[in-house]
Coordinates of C-alpha atoms in Angstrom, one line a residue:
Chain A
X1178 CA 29.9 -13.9 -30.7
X1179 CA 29.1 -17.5 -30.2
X1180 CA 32.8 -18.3 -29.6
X1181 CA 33.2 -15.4 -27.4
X1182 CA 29.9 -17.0 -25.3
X1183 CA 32.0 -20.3 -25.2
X1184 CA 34.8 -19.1 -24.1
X1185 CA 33.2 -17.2 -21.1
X1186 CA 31.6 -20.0 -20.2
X1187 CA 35.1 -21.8 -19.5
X1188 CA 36.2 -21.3 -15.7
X1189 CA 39.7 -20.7 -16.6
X1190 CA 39.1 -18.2 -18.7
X1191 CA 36.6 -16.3 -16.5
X1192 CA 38.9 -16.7 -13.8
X1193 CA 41.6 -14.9 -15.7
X1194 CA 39.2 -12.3 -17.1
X1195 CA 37.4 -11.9 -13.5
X1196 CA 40.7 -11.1 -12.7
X1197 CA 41.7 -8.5 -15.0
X1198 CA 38.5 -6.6 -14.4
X1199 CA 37.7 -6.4 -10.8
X1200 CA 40.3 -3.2 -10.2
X1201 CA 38.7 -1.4 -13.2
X1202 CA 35.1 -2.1 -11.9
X1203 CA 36.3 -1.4 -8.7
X1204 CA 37.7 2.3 -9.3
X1205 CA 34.2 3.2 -11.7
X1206 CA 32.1 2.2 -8.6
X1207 CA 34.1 3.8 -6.3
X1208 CA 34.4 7.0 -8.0
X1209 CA 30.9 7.4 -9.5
X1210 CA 29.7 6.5 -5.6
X1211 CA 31.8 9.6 -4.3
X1212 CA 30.9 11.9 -7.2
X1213 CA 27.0 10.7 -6.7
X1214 CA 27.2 11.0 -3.1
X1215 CA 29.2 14.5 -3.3
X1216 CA 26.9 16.0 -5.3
X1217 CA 23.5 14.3 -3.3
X1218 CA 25.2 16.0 0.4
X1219 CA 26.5 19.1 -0.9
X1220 CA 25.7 20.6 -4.2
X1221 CA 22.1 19.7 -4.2
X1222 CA 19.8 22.1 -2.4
X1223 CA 17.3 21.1 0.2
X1224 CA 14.1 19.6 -0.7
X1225 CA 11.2 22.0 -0.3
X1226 CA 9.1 19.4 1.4
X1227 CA 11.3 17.5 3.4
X1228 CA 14.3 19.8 4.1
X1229 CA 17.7 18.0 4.2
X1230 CA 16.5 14.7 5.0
X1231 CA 15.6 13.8 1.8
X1232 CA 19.5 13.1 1.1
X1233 CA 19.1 9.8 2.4
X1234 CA 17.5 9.0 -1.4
X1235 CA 21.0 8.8 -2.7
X1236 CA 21.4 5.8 -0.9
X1237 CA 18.0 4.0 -0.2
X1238 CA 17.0 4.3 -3.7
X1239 CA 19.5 3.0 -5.5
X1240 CA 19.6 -0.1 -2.8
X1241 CA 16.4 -0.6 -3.6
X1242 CA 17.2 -0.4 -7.1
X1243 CA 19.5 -3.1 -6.9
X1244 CA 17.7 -5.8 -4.6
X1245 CA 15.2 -6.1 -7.5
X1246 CA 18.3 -5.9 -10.1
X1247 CA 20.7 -8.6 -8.3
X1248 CA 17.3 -10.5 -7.9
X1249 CA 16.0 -10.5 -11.6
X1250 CA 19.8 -10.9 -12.8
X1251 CA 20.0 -14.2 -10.6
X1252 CA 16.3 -15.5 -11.9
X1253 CA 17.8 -15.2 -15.9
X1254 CA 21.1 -16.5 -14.8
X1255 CA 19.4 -19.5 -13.0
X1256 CA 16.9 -20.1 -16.2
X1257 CA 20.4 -20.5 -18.3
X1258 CA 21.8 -22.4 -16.0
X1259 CA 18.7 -25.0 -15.2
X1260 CA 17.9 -25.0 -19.4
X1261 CA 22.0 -24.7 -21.0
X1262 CA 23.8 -26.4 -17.3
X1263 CA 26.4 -23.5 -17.7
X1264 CA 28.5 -23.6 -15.0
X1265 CA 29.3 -19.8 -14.5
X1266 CA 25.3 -19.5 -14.6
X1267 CA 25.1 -21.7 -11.8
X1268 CA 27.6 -19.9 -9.4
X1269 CA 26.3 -16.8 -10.3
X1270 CA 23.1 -17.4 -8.5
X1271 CA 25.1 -18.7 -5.2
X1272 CA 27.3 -15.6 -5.1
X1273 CA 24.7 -12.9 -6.0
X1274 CA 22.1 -14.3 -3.5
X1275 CA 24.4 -12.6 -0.3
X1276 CA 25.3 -9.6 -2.0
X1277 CA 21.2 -8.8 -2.8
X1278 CA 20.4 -9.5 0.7
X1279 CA 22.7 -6.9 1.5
X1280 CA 21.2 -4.2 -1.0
X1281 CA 17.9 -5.1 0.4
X1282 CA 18.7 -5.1 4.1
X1283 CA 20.0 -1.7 3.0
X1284 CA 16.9 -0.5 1.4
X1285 CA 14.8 -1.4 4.3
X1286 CA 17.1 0.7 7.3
X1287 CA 17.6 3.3 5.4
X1288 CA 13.8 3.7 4.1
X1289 CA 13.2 2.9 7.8
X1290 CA 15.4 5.6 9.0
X1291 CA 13.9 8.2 6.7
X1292 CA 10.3 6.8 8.1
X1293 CA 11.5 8.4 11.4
X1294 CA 11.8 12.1 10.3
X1295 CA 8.8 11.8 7.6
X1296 CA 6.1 9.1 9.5
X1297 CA 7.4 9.7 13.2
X1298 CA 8.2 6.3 13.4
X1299 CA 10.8 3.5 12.6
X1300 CA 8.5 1.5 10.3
X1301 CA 5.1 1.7 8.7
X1302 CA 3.1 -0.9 6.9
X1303 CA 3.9 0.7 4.0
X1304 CA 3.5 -1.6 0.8
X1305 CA 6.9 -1.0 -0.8
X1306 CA 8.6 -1.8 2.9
X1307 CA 6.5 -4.4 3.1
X1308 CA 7.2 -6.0 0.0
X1309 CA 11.2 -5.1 0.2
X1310 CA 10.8 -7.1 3.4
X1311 CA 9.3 -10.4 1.7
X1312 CA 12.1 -10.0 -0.9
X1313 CA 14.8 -9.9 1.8
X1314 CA 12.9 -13.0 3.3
X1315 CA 12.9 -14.4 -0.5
X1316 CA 17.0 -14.0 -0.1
X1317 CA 17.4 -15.2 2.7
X1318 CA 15.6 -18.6 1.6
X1319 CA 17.7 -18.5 -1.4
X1320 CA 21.0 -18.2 1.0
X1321 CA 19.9 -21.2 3.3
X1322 CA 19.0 -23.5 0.9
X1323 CA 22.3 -23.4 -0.7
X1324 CA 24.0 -23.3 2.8
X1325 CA 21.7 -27.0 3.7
X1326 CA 22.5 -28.5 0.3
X1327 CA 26.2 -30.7 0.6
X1328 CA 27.0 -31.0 -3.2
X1329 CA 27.6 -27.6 -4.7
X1330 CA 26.3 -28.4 -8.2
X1331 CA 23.1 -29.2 -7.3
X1332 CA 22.3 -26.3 -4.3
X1333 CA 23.4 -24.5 -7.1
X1334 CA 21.0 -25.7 -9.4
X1335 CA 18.3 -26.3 -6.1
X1336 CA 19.1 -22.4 -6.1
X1337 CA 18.3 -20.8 -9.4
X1338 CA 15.2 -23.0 -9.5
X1339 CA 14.0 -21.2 -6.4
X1340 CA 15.1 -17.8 -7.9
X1341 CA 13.3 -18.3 -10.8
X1342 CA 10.2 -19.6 -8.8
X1343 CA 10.3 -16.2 -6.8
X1344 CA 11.1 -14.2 -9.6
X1345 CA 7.3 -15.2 -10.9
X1346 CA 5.9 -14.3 -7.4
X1347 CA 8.1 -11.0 -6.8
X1348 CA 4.9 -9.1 -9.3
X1349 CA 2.5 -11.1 -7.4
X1350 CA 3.5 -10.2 -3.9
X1351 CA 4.4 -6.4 -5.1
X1352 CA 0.9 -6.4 -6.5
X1353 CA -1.4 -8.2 -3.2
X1354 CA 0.6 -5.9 -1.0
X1355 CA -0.6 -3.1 -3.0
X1356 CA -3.9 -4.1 -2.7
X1357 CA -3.6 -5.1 0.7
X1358 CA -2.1 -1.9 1.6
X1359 CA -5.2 0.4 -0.2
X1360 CA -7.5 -1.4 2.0
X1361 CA -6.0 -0.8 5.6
X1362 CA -3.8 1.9 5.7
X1363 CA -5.0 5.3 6.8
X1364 CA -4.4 8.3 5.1
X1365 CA -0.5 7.9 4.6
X1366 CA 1.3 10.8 2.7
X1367 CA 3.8 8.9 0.5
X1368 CA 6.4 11.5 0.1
X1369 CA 8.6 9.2 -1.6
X1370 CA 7.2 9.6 -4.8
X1371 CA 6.7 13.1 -6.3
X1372 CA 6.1 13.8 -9.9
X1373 CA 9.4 15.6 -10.6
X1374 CA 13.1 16.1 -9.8
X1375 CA 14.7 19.0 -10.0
X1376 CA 18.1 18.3 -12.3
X1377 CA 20.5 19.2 -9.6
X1378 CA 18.7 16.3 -7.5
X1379 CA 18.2 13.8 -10.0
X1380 CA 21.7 13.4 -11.3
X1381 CA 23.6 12.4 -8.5
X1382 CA 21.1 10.1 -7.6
X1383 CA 21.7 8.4 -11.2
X1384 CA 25.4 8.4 -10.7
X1385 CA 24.8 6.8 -7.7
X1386 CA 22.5 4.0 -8.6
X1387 CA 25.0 3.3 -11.8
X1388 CA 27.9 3.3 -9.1
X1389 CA 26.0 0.8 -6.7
X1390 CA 26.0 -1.3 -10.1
X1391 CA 29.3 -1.3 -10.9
X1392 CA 29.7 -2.2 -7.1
X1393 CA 27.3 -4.7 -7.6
X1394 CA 29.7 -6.2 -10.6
X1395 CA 32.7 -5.7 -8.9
X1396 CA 32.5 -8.1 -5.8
X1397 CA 30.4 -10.3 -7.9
X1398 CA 33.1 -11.0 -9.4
X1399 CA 35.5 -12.0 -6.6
X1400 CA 32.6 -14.3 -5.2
X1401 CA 32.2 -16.2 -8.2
X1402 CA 36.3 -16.9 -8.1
X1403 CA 35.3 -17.9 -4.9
X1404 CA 32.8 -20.6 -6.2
X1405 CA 34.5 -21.6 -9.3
X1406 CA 38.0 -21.9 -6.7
X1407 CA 36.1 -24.1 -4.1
X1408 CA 34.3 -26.2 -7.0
X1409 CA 37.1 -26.9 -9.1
X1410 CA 40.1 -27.3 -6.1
X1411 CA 41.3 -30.5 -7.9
X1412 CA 41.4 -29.0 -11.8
X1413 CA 44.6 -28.8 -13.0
X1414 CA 44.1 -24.7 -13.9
X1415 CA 43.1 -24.3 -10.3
X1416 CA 46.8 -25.3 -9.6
X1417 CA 48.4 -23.4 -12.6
X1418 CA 46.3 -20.2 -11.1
X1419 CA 47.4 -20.5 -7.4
X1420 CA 51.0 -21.1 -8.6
X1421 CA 51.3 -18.3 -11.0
X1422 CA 50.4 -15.5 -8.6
Chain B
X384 CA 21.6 19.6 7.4
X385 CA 18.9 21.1 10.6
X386 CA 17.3 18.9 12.7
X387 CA 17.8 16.1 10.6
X388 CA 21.6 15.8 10.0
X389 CA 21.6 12.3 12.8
X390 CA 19.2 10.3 10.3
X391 CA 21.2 11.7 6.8
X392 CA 24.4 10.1 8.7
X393 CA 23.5 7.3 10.0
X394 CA 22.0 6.3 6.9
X395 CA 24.8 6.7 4.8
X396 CA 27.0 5.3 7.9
X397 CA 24.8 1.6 7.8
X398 CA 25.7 1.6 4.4
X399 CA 29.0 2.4 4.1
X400 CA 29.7 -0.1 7.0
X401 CA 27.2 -3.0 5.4
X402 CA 28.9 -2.5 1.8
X403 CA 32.3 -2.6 3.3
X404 CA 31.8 -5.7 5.2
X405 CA 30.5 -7.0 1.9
X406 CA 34.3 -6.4 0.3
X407 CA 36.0 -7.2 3.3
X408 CA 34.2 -10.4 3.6
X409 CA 34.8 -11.2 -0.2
X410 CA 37.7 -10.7 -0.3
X411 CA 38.8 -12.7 3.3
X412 CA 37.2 -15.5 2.0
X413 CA 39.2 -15.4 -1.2
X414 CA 42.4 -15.3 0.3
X415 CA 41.6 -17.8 3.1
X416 CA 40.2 -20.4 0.5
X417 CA 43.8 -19.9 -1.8
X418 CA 46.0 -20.2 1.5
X419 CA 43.7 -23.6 2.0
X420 CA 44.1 -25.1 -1.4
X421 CA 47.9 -23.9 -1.3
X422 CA 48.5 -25.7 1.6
X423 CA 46.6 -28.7 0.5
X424 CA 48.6 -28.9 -2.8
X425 CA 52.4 -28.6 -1.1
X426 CA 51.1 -31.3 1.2
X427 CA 50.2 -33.5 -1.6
X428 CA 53.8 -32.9 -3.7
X429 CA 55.8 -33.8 -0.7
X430 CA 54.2 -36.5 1.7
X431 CA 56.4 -36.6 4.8
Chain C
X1361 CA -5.4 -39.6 -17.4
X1362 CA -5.8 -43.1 -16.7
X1363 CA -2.4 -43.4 -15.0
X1364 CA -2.7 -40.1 -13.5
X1365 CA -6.0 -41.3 -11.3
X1366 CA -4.4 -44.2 -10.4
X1367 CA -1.9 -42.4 -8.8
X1368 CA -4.6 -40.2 -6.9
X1369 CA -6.6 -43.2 -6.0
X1370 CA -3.4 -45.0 -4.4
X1371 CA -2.2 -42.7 -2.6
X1372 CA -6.0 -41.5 -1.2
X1373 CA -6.0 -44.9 -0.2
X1374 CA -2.6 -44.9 1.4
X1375 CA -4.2 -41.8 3.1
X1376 CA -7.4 -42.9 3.9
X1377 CA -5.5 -46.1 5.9
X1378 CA -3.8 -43.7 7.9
X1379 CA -6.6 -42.0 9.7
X1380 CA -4.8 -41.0 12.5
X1381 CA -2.9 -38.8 11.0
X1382 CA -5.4 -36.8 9.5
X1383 CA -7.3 -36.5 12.8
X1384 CA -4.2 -35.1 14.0
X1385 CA -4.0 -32.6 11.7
X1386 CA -7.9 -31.6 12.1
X1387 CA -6.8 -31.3 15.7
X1388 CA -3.9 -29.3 15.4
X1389 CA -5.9 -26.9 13.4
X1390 CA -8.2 -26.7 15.9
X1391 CA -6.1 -26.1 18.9
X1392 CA -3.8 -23.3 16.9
X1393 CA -7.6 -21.6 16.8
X1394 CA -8.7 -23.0 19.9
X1395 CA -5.6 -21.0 21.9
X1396 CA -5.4 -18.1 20.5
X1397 CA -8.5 -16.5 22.2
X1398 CA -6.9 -17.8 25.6
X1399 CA -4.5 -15.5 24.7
X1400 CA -6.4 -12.9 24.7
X1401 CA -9.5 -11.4 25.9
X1402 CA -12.3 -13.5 24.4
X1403 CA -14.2 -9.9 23.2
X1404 CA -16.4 -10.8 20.1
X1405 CA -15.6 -7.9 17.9
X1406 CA -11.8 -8.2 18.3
X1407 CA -11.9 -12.2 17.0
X1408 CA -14.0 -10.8 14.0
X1409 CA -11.0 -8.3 13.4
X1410 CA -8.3 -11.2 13.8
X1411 CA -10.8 -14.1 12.8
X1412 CA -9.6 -14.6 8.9
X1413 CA -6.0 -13.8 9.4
X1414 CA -6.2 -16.5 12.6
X1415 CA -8.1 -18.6 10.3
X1416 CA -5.1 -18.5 7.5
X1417 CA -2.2 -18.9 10.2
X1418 CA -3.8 -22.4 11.3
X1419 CA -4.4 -23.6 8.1
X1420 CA -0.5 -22.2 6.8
X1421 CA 1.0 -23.9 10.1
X1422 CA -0.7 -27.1 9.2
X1423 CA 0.2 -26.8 5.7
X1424 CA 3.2 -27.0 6.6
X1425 CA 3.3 -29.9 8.7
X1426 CA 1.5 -32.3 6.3
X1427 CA 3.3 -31.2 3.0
X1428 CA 6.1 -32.7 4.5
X1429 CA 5.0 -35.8 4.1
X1430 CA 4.4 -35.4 0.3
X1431 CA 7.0 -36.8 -1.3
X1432 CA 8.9 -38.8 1.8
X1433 CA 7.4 -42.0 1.8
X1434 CA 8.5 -42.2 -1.7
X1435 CA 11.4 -41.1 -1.3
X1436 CA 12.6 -43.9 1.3
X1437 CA 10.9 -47.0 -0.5
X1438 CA 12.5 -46.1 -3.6
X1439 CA 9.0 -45.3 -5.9
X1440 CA 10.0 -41.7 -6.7
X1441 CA 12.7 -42.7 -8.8
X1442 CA 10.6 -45.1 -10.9
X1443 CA 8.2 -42.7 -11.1
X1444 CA 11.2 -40.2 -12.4
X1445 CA 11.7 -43.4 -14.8
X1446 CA 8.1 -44.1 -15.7
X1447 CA 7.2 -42.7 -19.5
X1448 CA 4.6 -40.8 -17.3
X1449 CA 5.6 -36.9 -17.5
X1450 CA 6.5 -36.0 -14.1
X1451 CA 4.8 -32.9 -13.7
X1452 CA 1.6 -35.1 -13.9
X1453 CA 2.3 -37.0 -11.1
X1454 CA 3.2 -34.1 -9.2
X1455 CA -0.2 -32.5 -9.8
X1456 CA -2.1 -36.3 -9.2
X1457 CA 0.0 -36.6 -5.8
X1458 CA -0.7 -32.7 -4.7
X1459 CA -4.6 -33.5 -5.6
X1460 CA -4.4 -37.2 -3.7
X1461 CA -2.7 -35.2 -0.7
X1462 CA -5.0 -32.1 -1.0
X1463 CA -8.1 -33.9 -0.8
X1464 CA -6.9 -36.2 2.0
X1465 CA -5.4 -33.0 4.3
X1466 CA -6.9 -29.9 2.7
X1467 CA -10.7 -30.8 2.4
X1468 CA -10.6 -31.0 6.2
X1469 CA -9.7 -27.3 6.8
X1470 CA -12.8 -26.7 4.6
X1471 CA -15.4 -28.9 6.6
X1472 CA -14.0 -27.6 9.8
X1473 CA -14.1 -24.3 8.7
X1474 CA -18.1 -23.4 9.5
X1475 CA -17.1 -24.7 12.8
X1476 CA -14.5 -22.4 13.5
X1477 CA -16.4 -19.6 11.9
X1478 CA -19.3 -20.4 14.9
X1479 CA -16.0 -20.0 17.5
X1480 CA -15.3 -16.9 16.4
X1481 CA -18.3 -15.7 16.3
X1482 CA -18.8 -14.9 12.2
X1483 CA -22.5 -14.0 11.0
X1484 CA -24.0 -16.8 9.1
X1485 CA -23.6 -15.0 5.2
X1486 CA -19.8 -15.0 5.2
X1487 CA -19.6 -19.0 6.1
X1488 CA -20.1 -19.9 2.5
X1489 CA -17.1 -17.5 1.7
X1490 CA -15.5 -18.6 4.4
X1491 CA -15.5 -22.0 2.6
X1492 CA -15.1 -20.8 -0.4
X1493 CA -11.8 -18.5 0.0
X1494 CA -10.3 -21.4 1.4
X1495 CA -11.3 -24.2 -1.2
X1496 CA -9.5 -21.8 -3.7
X1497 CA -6.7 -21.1 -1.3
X1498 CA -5.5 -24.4 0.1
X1499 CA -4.5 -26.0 -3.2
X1500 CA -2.1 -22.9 -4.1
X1501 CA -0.5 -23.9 -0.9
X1502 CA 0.2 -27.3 -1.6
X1503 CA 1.0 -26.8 -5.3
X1504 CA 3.4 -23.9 -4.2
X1505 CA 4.6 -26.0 -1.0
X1506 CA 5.4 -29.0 -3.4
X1507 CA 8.2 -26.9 -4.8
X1508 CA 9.7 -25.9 -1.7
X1509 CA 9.3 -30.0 -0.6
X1510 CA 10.7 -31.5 -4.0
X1511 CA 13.8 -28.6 -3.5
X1512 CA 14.7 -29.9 0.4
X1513 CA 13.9 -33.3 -0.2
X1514 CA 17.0 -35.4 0.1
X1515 CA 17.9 -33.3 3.5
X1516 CA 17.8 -34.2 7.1
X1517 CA 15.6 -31.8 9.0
X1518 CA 14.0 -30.1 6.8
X1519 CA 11.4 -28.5 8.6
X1520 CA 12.3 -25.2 9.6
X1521 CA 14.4 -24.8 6.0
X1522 CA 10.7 -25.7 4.1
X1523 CA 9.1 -23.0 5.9
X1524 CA 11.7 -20.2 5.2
X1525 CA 11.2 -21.2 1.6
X1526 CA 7.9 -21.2 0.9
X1527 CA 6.2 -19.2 3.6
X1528 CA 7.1 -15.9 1.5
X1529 CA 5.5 -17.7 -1.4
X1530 CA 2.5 -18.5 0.6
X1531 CA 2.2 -14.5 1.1
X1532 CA -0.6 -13.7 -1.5
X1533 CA -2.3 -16.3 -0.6
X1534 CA -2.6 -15.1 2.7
X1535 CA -3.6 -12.0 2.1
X1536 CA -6.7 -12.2 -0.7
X1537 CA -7.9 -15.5 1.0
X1538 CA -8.0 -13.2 4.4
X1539 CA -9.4 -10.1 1.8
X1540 CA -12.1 -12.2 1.0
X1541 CA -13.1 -13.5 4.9
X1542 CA -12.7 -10.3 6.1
X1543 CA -14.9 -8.2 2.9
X1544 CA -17.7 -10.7 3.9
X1545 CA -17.7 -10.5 7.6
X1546 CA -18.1 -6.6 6.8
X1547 CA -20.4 -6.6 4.7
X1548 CA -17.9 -5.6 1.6
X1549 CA -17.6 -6.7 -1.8
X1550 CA -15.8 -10.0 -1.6
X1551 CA -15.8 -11.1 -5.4
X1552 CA -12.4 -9.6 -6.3
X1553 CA -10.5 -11.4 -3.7
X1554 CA -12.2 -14.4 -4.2
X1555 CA -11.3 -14.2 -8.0
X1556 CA -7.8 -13.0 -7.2
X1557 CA -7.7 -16.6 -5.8
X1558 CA -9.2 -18.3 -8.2
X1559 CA -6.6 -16.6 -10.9
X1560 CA -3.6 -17.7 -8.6
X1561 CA -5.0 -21.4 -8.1
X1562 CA -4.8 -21.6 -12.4
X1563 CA -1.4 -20.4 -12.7
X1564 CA -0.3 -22.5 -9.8
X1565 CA -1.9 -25.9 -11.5
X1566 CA -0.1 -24.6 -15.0
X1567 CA 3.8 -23.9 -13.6
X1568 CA 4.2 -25.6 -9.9
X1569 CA 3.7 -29.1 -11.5
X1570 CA 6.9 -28.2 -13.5
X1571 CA 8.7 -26.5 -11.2
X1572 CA 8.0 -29.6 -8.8
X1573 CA 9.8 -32.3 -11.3
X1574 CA 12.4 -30.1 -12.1
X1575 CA 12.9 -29.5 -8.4
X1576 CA 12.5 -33.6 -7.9
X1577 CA 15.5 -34.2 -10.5
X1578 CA 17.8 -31.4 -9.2
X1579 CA 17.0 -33.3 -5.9
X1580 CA 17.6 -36.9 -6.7
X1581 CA 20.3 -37.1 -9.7

């Protein structure tokens, strides 16, 4: 176990590996996406309540889903790479920090397009927007922080710090939002939670959110090539690599 | 889908195009960045 | 202890010596307050509504500004890295210069605040909160805002990039210090807020001193 650690943590070798996996990861996301999304636009019936719009769940949720996962996933990779300096740790917060952006820009259209149906309009102060929207702007600090920062080793480092600093307020924010939102909104009819799924509903919805993870994964990977690659130009196994393929 | 087929698409349009420009732009930036260090290195074996 | 007030009562000093520049930020304070009514129709009951959140903008914008000036002087004659040296633990001196640098910038916001409270027009019972919400609030800012400083330290213009950072951090803040204004302007239960506050100005004083000289190393090795 402890070698297998050590060895992961060699760029080299996680190049190799990164390699090796990315078409596998690749085809799993890409095929549990289609099945999840088949089976949320066709073989599940309409909602009772909200007629066909509710669809759009097998794509909002599980983007919400992942902002909070690619975020949490970069906070405990930043803690090992601020507490061990493990290099993969360190470009692991760098390459995930676009990629959750993305889930979370995600999250807020399309919970804003399903507003429009449900709410009548385009966005309401609702508290999970609201909070999805200060962890996109939590993102995007992330992302230009590392862009300001020269050396790459320490806007990596500058990075997880950060991540792990917002990770603490994430709860915080999620939680005064809450409280915030109790005191001044009206009577809003939050239709997006309901006590219980019918099976044919739920299931593609999980096949989706598992398939957005694999996706997740998948161009993870490439990105962290990316880092490691731009890092590490003058290593000899950077030259080995580029001259084997 | 009713009334509400526009908003079920669009939504899973903006998502299919945001997650596609996430592997396209991976994957671009890849293969830029190993053209760049290719170059770099042939230019370093033989100095005209 | 003994070193740590040394390093508050220097750098109050250092402070203190630069009067101006506190004047300016009591000023700019003002005037973000001062504006925002010509904005606007002066009607009492709509400054009440807007009135705490106004209140927290100001004092957020000027946060801003002066934080910036936390660790720079420092920085450029060379101290901060003895201090990184010194067998004093670093997180201590972060939390000595956050208190020097509160009490010289945030204390201000506090005694101006009944002031601005008679501008917009608040009844005299929720000046004390008034006070109060922000005496618990503005040291959160700068122990939270040190992180974001220590993190863009060594970079040119660093303005805007310190305000994308911590602003989101600064959100809960924002919103119980506002909760608590706006409960006692009508007349609600203000306690919770106010303890909200409190509870986010202890964990603040526990982790942003580490956070701070961890930032401060990535920063300067």
């Amino acid at each position: 176990m402890y070698r297998w650690f050590h060895q992961l943590g060699s760029p080299p070798y996680f190049y190799r590996l990164a390699r090796r996996l990315e078409p596998r990861l690749a085809i799993a996301a890409l095929l549990l996406i289609a099945w999840g999304v088949y089976g949320g636009l066709v073989k599940a019936p309409p909602d009772y309540q909200q007629g066909e719009a509710f669809r759009i769940i097998y794509v909002h949720v599980p983007s919400a889903w992942l902002s909070l996962f690619v975020y949490t996933a970069m906070a405990v990779a930043g803690a090992v790479a601020l507490v061990w300096r493990m290099k993969l740790a360190e470009v692991f917060v760098t390459a995930a920090a676009p990629l959750g952006a993305a889930f979370t820009f995600l999250a807020l259209v399309t919970g804003s397009i399903w507003g429009k149906p449900m709410w009548g309009t385009w966005w309401v102060w609702d508290a999970r927007l609201t909070s999805e929207l200060i962890l996109l702007f939590l993102y995007l600090g992330v992302i230009a922080l590392n862009a300001a920062i020269e050396d790459r080793r320490s806007a990596a480092r500058a990075c997880a710090l950060l991540a792990l600093v917002g990770v603490i307020n994430v709860p915080i924010v999620h939680y005064s939002v809450e409280w915030w939102n109790t005191l001044h909104q009206g009577p809003t009819i939050t239709r997006f939670d309901r006590p219980a799924m019918a099976p044919e509903m739920l299931w593609p919805l999980l096949w989706c959110a598992l398939g957005f993870n694999f996706l997740f994964f998948w161009l993870q990977l490439p990105r962290m090539r990316y880092e490691l690659l731009q890092r590490e130009a003058r290593s000899r196994w950077v030259a080995r690599e580029l001259g084997s393929e | 889908m009713g009334g509400y087929a526009a908003y079920v698409w669009s939504s899973y349009g903006v998502s299919a195009g945001v997650l596609g420009l996430c592997v396209a732009t991976t994957y671009i930036r890849l293969a830029w960045l190993k053209r760049q260090l290719r170059r770099r290195e042939t230019e370093l074996d033989d100095p005209k | 202890m003994s070193s740590m007030w040394a390093i508050v009562r220097r750098d109050l000093l250092l402070g203190l010596r630069q009067r101006g520049e506190i004047l300016q930020h009591l000023f700019f304070f003002l005037l973000v307050i001062v504006l925002f009514p010509l904005g606007t129709r002066p009607e009492p009951a709509m400054l009440l509504a807007v009135g705490p959140a106004l209140i927290w903008m100001a004092v957020l914008l000027s946060a801003m500004l002066s934080l910036q000036r936390l660790f720079r002087p420092e920085l450029e004659d060379g101290s901060l890295e003895q201090c990184l040296l010194s067998p004093v633990p670093l997180p201590l001196v972060v939390l000595s210069k956050v208190t020097a640098h509160w009490l010289a910038s945030g204390l201000i916001y506090i005694l101006a605040s009944p002031l601005i409270a008679l501008l917009l027009g608040v009844p005299g019972p929720a000046i004390p909160v008034i006070m109060v919400a922000l005496a618990l609030g503005t040291p959160t800012l700068g122990l939270v805002g040190a992180i974001g400083v220590a993190l863009t330290l060594g970079l040119p213009r660093a303005g805007l990039l310190l305000s994308l950072l911590i602003f989101p951090l600064f959100v809960p803040v924002l919103i119980f210090g506002a909760g608590a204004m706006n409960a006692a302007i009508t007349g609600l239960e203000f306690r919770g807020p106010l303890l909200m506050l409190a509870a986010m100005l202890v964990l603040s004083v526990t982790l942003a001193p580490l956070a701070t000289a961890a930032a401060l190393r990535i920063s300067l090795e």
